[in-house]
Short mmCIF file of C-alpha atoms in Angstrom, two decimals:
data_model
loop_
_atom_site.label_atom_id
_atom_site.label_comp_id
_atom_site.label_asym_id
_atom_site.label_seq_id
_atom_site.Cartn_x
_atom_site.Cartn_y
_atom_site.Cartn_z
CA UNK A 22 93.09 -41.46 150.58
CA UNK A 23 92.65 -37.43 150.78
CA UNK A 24 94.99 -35.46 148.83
CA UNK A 25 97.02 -36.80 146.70
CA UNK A 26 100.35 -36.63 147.52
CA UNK A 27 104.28 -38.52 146.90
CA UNK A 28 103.71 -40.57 149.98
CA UNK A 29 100.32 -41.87 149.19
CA UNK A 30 102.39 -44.53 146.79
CA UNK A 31 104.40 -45.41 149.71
CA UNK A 32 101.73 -45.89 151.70
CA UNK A 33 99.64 -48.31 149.40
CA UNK A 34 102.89 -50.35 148.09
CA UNK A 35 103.31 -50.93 152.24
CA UNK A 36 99.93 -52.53 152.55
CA UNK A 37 101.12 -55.59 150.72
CA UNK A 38 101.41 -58.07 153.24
CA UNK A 39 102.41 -57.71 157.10
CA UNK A 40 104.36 -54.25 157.15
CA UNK A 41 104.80 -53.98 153.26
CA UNK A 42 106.41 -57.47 153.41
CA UNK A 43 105.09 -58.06 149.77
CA UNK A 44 106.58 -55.08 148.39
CA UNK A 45 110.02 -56.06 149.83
CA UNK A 46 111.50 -56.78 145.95
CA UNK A 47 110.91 -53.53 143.92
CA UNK A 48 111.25 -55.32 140.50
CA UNK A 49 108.05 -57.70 141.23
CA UNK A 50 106.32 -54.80 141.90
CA UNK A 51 104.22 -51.78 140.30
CA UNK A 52 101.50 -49.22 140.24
CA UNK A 53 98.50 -48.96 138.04
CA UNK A 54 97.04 -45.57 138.41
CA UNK A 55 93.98 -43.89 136.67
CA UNK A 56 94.40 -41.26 134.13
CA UNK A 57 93.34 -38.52 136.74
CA UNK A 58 95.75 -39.70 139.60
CA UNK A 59 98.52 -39.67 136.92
CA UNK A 60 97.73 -36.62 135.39
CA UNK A 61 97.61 -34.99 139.16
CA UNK A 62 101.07 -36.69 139.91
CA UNK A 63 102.78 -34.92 136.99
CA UNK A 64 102.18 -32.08 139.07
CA UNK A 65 103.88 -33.39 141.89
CA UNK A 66 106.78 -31.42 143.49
CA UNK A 67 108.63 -33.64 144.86
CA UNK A 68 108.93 -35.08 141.17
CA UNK A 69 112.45 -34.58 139.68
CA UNK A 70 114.29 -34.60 136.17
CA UNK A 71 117.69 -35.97 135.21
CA UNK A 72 118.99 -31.98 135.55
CA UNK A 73 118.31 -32.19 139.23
CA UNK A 74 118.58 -35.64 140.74
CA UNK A 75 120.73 -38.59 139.00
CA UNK A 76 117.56 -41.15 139.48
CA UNK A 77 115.11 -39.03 137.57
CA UNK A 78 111.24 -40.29 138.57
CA UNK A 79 110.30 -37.70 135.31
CA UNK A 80 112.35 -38.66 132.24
CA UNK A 81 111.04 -36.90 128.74
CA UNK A 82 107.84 -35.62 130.41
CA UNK A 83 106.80 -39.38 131.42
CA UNK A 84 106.32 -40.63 135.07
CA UNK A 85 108.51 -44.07 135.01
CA UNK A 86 108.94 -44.49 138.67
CA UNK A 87 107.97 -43.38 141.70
CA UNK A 88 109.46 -44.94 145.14
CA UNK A 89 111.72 -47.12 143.04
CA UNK A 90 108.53 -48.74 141.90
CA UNK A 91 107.35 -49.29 138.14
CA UNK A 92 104.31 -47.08 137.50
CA UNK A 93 101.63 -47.40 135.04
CA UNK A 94 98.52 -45.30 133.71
CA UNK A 95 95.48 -47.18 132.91
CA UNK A 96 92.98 -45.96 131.10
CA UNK A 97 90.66 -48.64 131.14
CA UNK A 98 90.67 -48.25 135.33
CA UNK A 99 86.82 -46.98 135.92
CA UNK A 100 86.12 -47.20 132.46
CA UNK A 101 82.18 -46.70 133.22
CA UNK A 102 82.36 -43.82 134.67
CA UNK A 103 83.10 -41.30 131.78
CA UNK A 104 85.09 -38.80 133.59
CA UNK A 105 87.32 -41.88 134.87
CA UNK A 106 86.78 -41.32 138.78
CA UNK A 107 85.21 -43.08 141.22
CA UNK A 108 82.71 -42.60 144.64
CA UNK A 109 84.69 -41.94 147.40
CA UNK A 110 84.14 -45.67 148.20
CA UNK A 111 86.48 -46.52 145.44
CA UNK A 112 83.45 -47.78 143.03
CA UNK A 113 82.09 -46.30 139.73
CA UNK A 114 78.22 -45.10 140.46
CA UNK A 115 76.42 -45.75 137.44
CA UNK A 116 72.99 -43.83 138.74
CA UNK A 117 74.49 -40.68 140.06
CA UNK A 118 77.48 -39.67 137.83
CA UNK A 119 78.44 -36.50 140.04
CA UNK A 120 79.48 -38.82 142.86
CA UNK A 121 82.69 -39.93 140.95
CA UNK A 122 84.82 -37.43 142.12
CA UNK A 123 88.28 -39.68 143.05
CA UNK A 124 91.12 -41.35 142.08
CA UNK A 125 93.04 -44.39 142.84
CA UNK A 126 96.49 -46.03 143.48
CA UNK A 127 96.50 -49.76 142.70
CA UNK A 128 99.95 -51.40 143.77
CA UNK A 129 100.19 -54.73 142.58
CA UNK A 130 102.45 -58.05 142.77
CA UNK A 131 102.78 -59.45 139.41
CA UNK A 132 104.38 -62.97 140.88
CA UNK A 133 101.10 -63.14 143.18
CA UNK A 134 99.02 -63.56 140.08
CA UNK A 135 98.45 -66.43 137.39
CA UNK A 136 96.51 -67.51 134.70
CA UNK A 137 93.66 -69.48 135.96
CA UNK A 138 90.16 -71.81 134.25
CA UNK A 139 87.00 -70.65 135.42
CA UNK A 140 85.83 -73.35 133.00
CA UNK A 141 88.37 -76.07 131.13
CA UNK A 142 87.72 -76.24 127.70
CA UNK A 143 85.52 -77.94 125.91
CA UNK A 144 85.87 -78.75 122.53
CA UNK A 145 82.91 -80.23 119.78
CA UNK A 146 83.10 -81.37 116.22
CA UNK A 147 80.40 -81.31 113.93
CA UNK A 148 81.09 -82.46 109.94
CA UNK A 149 79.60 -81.21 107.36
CA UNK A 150 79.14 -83.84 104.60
CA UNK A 151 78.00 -81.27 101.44
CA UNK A 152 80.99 -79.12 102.19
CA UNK A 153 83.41 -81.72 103.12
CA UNK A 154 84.57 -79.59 105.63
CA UNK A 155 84.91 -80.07 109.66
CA UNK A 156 83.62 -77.38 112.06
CA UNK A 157 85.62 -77.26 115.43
CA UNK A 158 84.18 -75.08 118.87
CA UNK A 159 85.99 -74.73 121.47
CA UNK A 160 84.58 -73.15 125.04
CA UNK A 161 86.41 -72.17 127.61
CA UNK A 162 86.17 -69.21 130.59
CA UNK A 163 89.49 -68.13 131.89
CA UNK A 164 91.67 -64.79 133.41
CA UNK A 165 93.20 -64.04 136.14
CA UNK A 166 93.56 -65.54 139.60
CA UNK A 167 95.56 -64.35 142.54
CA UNK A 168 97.90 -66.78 144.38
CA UNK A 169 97.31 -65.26 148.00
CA UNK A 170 95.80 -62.49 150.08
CA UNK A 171 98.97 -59.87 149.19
CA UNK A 172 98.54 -59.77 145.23
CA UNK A 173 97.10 -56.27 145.45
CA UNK A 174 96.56 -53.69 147.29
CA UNK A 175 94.61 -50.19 146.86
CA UNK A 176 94.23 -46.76 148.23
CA UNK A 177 90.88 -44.90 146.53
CA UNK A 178 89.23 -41.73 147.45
CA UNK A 179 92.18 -39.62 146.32
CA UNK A 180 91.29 -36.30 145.44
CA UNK A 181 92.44 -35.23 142.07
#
């Protein structure tokens, strides 16, 4: 990634499939940013309000778009690592702290993905005569799944 910068989005929404293929409809599309990458793109110049360009990116101190494209802080991105960075392999190190020194850009297809069984459900009964009462378990392991190779892209390593 390097320095952060406008065109980093631009770059990682254009990695979704041959040529940015995947990124072709801007409303099935988004970023998920950590806190540091969207705390660093605040400060952005190329950023502008209402005042000074009719499409504003910056509207009541919030970052809503950037590239036409929905973008989103997440503060649960790196959650291990307590200062919410990662290596500059794009991974949390959990032995040496001081390596997480990045951020990252996640761009994501939200019609790529889909709820998906890692288990089906399994479901027991057991009565319980002295109560007369029933006691009903159900198991099951789910989340998500992605529908091809183009769900998601990322660009980590960004210094912030």
């Amino acid at each position: 990634g390097g320095s952060l910068d406008e065109e980093d989005y631009l770059e990682t929404m254009f990695l979704l499939g041959t040529a940015g293929l995947g990124a072709a409809d801007m409303q099935k599309c988004g970023f998920i940013v950590d806190p540091n990458v969207y705390k660093a793109s605040l400060k952005l110049a190329a950023l502008k309000t209402k005042d000074v360009w009719a499409n504003a990116t910056l509207e009541s101190g919030v970052l809503t778009k950037l590239w036409g494209y929905e973008l989103m802080p997440s503060w649960f991105m790196h959650y291990k690592s307590t200062t919410r960075k990662a290596n500059t392999a794009g991974k949390v190190d959990q032995t040496t702290p001081g390596n997480n020194t990045t951020g990252s850009i996640l761009a994501v297809r939200w019609d790529q993905w889909r709820f998906a069984y890692k288990r089906q459900m399994t479901i027991e009964t057991t009565r319980f005569a002295n109560a007369d009462a029933w006691e009903i378990v159900a198991w099951a392991r789910l989340g998500l799944g992605y529908r091809d190779e183009e769900a998601s892209a990322i660009t980590y390593g960004l210094t912030v």
